[in-house]
Coordinates of C-alpha atoms in Angstrom, one line a residue:
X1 CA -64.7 -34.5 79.9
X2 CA -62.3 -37.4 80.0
X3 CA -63.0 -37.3 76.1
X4 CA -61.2 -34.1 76.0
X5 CA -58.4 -34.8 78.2
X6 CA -57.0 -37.8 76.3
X7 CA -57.4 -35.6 73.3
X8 CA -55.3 -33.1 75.0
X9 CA -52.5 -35.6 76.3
X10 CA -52.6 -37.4 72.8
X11 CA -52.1 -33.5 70.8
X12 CA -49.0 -32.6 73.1
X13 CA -47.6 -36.0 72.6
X14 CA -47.3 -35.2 69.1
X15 CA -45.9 -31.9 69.8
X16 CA -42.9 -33.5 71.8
X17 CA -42.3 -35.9 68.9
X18 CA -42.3 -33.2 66.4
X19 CA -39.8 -30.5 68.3
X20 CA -37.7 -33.9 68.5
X21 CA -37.4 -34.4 64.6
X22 CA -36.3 -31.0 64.5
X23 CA -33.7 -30.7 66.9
X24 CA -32.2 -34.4 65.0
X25 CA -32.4 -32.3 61.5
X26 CA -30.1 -29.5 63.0
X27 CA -27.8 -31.2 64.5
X28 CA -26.9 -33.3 61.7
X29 CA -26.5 -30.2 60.0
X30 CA -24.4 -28.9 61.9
X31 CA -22.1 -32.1 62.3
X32 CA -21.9 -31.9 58.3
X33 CA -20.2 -28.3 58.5
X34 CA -23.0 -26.6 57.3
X35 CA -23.0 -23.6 59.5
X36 CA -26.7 -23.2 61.1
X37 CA -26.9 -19.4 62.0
X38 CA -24.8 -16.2 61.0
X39 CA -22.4 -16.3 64.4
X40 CA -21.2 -20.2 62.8
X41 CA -20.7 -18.9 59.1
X42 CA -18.8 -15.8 60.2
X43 CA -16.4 -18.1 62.5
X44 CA -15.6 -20.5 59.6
X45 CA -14.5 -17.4 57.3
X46 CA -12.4 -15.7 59.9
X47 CA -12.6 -15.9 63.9
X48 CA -11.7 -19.7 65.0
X49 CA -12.2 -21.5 61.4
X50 CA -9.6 -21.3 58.8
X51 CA -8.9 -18.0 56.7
X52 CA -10.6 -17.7 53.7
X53 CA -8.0 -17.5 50.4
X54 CA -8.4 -14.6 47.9
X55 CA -6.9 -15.6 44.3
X56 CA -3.7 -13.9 43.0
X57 CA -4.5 -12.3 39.4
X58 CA -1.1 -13.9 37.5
X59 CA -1.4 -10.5 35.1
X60 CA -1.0 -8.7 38.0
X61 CA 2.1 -6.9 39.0
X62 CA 2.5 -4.0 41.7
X63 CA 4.8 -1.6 40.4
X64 CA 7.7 -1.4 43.7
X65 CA 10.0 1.7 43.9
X66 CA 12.8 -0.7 42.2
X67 CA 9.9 -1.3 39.2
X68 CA 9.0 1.8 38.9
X69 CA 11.9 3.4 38.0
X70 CA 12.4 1.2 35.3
X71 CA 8.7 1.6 33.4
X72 CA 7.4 5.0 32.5
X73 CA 3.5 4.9 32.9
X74 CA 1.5 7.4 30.3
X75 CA -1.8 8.3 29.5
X76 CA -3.2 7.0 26.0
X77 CA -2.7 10.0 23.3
X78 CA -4.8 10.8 20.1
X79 CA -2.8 11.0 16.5
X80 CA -4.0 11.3 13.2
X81 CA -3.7 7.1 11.8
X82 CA -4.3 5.7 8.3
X83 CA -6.2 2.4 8.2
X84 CA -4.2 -0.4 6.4
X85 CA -6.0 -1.5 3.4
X86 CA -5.4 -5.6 2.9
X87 CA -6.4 -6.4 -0.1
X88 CA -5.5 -9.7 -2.1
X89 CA -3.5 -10.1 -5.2
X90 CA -1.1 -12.0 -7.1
X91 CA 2.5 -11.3 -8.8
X92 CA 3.0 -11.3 -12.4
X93 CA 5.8 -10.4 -15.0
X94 CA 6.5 -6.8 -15.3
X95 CA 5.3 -6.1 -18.3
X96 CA 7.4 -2.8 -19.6
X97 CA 10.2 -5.7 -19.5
X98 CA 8.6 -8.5 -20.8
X99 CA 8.6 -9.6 -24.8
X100 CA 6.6 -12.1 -26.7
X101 CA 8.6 -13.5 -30.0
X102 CA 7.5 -14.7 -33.1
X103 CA 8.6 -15.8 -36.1
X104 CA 9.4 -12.8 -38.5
X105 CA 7.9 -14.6 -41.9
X106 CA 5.6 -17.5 -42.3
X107 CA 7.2 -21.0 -42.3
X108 CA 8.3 -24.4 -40.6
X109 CA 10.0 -24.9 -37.4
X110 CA 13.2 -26.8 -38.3
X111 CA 15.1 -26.5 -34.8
X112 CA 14.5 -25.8 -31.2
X113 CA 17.6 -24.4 -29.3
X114 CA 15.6 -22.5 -26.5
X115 CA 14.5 -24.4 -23.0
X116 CA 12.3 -23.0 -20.9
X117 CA 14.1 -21.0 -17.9
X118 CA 17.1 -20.5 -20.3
X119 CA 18.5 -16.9 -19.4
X120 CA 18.8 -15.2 -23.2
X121 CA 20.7 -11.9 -24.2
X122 CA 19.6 -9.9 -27.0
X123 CA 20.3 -11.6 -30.5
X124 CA 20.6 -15.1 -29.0
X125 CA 19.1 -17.3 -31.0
X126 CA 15.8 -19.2 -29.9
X127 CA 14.3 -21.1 -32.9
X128 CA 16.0 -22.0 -36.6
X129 CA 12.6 -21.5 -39.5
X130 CA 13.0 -22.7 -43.1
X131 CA 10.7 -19.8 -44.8
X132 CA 10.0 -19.7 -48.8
X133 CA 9.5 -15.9 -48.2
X134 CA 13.0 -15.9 -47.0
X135 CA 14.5 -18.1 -49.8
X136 CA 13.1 -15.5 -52.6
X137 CA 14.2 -12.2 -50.2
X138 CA 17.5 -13.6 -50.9
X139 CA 17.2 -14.0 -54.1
X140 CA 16.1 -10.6 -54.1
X141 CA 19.2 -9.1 -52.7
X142 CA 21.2 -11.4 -54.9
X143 CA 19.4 -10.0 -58.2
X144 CA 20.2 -5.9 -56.5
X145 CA 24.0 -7.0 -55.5
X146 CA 24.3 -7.9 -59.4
X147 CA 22.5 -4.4 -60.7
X148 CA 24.5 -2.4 -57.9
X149 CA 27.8 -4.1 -59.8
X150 CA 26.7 -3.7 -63.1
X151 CA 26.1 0.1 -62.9
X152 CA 29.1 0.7 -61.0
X153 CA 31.1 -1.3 -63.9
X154 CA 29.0 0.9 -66.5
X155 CA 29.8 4.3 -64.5
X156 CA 33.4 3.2 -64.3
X157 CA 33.6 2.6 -68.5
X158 CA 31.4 6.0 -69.1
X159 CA 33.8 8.3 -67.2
X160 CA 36.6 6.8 -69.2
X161 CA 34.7 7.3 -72.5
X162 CA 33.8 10.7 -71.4
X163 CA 37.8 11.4 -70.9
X164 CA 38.6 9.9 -74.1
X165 CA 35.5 12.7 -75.7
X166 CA 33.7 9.7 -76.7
X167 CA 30.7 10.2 -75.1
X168 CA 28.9 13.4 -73.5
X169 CA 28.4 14.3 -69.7
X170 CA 24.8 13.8 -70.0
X171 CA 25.6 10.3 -70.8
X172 CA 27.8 9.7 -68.1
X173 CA 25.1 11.3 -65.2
X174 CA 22.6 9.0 -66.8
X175 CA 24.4 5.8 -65.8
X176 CA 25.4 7.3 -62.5
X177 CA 21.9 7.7 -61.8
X178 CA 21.0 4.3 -62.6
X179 CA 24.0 3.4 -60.0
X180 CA 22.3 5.4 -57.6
X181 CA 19.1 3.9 -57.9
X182 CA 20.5 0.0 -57.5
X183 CA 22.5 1.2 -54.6
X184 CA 19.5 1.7 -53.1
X185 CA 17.5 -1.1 -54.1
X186 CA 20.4 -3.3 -52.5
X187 CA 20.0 -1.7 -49.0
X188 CA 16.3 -1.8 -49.2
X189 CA 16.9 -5.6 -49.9
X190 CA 19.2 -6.0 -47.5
X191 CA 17.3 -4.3 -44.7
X192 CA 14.2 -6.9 -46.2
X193 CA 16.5 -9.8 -45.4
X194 CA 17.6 -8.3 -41.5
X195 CA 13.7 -7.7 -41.0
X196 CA 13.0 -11.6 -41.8
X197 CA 15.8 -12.6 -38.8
X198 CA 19.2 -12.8 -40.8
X199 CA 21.7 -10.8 -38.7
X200 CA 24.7 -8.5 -40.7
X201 CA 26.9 -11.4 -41.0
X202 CA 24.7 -13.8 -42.6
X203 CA 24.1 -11.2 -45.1
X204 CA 27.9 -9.9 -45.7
X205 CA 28.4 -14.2 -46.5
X206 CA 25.3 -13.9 -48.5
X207 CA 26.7 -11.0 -50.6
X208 CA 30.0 -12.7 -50.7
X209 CA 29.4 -16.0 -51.6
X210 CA 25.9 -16.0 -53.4
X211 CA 24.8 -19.3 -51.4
X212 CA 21.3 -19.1 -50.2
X213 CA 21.1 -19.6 -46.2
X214 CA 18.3 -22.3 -45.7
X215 CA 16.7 -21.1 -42.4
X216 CA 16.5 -18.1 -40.8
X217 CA 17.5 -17.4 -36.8
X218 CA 14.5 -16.3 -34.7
X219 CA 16.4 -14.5 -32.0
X220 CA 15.9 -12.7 -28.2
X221 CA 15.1 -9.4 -28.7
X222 CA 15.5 -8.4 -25.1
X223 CA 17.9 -10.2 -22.0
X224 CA 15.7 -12.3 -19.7
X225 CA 14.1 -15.7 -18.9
X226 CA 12.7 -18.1 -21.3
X227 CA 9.4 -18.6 -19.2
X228 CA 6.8 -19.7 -22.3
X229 CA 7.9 -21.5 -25.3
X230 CA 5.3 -22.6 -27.8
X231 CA 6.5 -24.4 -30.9
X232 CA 7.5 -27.6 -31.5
X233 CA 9.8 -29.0 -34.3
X234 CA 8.2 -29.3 -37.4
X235 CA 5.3 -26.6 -36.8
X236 CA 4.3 -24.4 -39.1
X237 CA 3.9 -20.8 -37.7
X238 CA 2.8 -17.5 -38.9
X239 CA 4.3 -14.0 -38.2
X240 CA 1.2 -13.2 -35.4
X241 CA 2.4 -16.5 -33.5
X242 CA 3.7 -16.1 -30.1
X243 CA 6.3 -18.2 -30.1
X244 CA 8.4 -17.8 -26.8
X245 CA 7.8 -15.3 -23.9
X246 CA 11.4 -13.4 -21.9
X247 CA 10.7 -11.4 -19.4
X248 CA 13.2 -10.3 -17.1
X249 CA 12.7 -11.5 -13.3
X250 CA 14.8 -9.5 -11.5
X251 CA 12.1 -6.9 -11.7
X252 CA 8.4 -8.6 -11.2
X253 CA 5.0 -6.8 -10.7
X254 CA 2.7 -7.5 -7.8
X255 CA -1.1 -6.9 -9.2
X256 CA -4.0 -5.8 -7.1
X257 CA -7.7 -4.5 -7.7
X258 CA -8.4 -1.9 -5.0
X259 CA -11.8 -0.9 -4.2
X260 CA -13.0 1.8 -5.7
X261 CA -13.8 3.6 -2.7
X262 CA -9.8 3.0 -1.8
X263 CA -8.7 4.1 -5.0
X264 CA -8.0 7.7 -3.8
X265 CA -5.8 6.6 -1.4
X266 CA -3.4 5.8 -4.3
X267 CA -0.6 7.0 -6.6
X268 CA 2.1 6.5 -8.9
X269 CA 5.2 6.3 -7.6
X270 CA 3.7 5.8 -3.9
X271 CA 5.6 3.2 -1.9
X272 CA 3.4 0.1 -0.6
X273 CA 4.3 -3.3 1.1
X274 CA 3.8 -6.3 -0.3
X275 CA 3.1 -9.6 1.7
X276 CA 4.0 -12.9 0.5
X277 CA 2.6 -16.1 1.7
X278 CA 4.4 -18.4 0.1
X279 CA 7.8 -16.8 1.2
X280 CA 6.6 -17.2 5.1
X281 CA 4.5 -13.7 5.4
X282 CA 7.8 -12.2 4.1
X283 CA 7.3 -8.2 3.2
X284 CA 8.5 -6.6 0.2
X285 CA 8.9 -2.8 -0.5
X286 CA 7.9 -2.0 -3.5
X287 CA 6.7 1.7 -6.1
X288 CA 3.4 1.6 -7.2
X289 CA 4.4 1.8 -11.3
X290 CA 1.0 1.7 -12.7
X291 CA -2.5 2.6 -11.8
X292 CA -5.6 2.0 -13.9
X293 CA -7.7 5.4 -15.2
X294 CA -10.6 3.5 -15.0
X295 CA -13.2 1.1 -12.9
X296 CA -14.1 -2.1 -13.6
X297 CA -17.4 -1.8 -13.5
X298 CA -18.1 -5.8 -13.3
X299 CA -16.1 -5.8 -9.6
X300 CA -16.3 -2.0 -9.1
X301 CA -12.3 -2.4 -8.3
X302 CA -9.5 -0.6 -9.9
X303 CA -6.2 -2.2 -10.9
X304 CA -2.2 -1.1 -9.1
X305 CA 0.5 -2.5 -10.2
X306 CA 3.4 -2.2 -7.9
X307 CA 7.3 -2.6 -8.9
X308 CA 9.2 -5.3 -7.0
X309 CA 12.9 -5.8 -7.3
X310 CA 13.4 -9.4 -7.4
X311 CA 17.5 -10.2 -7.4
X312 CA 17.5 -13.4 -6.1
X313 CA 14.4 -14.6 -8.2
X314 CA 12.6 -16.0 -5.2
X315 CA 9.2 -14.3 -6.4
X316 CA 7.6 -16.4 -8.8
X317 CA 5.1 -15.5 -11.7
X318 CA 1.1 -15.9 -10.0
X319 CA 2.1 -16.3 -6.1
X320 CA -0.2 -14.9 -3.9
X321 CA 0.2 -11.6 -2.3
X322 CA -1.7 -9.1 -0.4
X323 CA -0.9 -5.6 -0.8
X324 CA -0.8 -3.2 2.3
X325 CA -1.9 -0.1 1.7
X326 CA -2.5 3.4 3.7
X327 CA -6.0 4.4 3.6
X328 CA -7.7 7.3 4.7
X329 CA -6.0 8.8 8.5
X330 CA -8.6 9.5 11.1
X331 CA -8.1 10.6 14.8
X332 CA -7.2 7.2 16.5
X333 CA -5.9 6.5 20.4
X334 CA -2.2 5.2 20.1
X335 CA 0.4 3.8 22.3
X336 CA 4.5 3.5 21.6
X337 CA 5.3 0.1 20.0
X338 CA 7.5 0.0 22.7
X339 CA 4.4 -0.6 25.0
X340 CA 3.7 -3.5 23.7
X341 CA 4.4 -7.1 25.1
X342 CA 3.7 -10.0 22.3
X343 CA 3.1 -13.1 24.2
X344 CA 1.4 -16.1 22.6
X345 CA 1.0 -14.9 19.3
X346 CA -1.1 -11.5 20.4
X347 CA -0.2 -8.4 21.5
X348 CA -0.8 -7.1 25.1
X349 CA -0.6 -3.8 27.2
X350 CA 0.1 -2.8 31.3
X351 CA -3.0 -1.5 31.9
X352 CA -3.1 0.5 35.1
X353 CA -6.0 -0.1 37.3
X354 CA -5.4 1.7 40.5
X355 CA -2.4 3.6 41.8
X356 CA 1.1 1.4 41.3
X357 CA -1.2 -1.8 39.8
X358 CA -1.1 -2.4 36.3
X359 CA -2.5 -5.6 34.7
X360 CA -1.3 -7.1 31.5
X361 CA -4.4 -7.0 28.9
X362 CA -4.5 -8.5 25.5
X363 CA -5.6 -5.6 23.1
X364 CA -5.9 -5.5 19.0
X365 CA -3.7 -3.2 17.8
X366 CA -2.9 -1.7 14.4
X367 CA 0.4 -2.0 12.3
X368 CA 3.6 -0.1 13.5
X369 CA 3.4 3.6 11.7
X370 CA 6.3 5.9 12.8
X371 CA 6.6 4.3 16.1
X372 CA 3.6 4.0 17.3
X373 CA 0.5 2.1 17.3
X374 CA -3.2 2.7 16.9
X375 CA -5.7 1.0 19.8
X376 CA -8.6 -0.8 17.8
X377 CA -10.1 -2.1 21.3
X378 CA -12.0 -0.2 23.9
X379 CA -9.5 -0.6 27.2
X380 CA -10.4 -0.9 30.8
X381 CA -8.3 2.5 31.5
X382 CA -6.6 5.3 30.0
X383 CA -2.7 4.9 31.6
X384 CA -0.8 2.3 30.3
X385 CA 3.3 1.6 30.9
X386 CA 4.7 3.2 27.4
X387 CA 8.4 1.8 28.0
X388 CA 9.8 -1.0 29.8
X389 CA 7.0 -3.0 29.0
X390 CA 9.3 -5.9 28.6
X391 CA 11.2 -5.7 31.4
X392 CA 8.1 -5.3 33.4
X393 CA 6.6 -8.6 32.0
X394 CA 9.9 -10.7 32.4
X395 CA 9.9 -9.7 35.7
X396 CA 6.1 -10.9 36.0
X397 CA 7.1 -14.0 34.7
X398 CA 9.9 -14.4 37.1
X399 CA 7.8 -13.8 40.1
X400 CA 5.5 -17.0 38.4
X401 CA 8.4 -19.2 38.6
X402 CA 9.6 -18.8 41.9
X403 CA 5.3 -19.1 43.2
X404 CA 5.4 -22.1 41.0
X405 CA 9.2 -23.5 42.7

């Protein structure tokens, strides 16, 4: 019995000692702002304890009366859009005004007068070449000059003779036939010596003076832009040489090989923009002039070429360019480009999301077509402000700077 009553004194001992540890715990707890039932946590949020602070969205603006009646708020409408078709190319000469010269007979370079970027009319001469051919084409005319002369002498002393009723008609027809026929040869010789590069001059002083011209001119046969030259002095060349390459700049082409599947969306004389790199993303309006009739079937691509006018020759030969075009339109949701608010380098909509709140979201958008601009992103409503978007966002921004002050 007394067994069991120290047992019993010794069990609630430990009791008290244990609801002591627990009571220490919680009010430590409590000292350390750790609220220990619902009644504390409620009073630190709101009764007694300091209020709790809800975060300003900065996008955020609340349309007042004096906003609103400078914005127009819409709902997003449906149109018919074209996808824009990038697709990569280059510029190049325009080849309907572009000419590759060589020499007109075979023979050796003696002088060089063309440099490379030289701007060259018609007839200007590029290249002097000392040609055998040409040396015995002159000879050639020289021998048909001399026949030409010597029937016209004999026709001259026959229709004398045939005055004086020395000598028949018959005889006199003869020799003007003969005259006829070295007439002709002359002018067949001459044209031989024009063909081989010597202009109508040279050949009036050929027939004039009988002295042999040693080289022959190789001349521009179009205005333009020395841009190739490929001879140097000394060489010997042959008529299927290229020699030099003109092309006139002030037109260029810019080249591209469309997708077959795009190819339908093209045409001659369709009007395309061009994008150039090099020139700072500038954009060039150009006609497509050209458009192949058949498909690569190695890159299953077809190739446009598209007419640039180039005044100022700031479009080189083989700069990079990618060519915009309008594919295929398709029902699209699109807003007014005057909804949208660029800001660091992306465009942006007011959104509305309740009644007289409208937040400013970042959104992909199309290219600007008549004024308006197709939605490529699924937005978090359908009402966005369609004018006065910038107003609206200065105004945002204002409101930031005075928080911020």
């Amino acid at each position: 019995m007394k067994l069991e009553r120290i047992l019993f004194i010794t069990s609630l001992l430990l009791l008290a000692v244990l609801l002591e540890g627990c009571s220490d715990r919680a009010g430590s707890s409590t000292q350390a702002g750790v609220p220990s039932s619902g009644t504390g946590a409620s009073q630190t949020a709101g009764g007694s304890g300091n209020p709790a602070v809800v975060p300003v969205d900065p996008l955020t603006i609340r349309l007042t009366p004096e906003l609103g009646a400078l914005v127009e708020v819409g709902t997003i409408e449906s149109a018919e859009v074209g996808d824009t078709v990038r697709i990569a190319g280059r510029l190049e000469v325009n080849g309907y005004k572009t000419a590759r010269i060589g020499a007109p007979v075979t023979g050796r370079i003696v002088d060089i007068r063309a440099v490379l970027g030289q701007e060259v009319k018609p007839g200007e001469a590029l290249a002097d070449i000392n040609s055998q051919e040409l040396t015995a084409a002159q000879l050639g005319f020289l021998k048909a000059h001399s026949a030409e002369q010597l029937t016209t002498r004999a026709v001259e002393r026959a229709d004398l003779l045939l005055k004086a009723d020395v000598i028949g008609s018959a005889e006199l027809q003869r020799r003007q036939s003969e005259q006829t026929v070295a007439r002709a040869e002359k002018r067949a010789a001459a044209d031989q010596l024009r063909v081989l590069g010597l202009n109508p001059r040279s050949v009036e002083q050929l027939e004039a003076t009988g002295k042999l011209i040693a080289s022959a001119p190789i001349t521009a046969t179009q205005v333009g832009t020395v841009i190739e030259r490929k001879i140097t002095q000394g060489q010997v060349v042959q008529p299927s040489d290229v020699l030099f390459v003109v092309s006139d700049l002030r037109s260029i082409w810019a080249t591209a090989d469309i997708p077959e599947q795009e190819a339908g969306a093209v045409r001659r004389n369709q009007r395309v923009e061009i994008e150039i790199p090099a020139l700072g993303n500038e954009r060039r309006t150009g006609q497509i002039v050209y458009v192949a009739d058949v498909v690569n079937p190695e890159t299953r691509t077809v190739r446009v070429g598209v007419d640039l006018e180039n005044p100022g020759k700031t479009l080189k030969p083989a700069m990079l360019t990618t060519m915009l075009i309008e594919g295929r339109a398709s029902p699209r949701q699109v807003v007014p480009a005057a909804a949208v608010v660029r800001e660091n380098d992306a465009d942006h909509l007011f959104v509305e999301t309740a009644p007289g709140m409208v937040r400013l979201t970042r959104v992909a958008l199309g290219a600007d077509k008549n004024g308006v601009r197709a939605v490529l992103d699924k937005l978090p409503g359908n009402r966005v402000v369609t004018h006065g978007a910038f107003h609206l966002n200065n105004e945002r921004l204002k409101r930031l700077q005075d928080k911020a002050g």
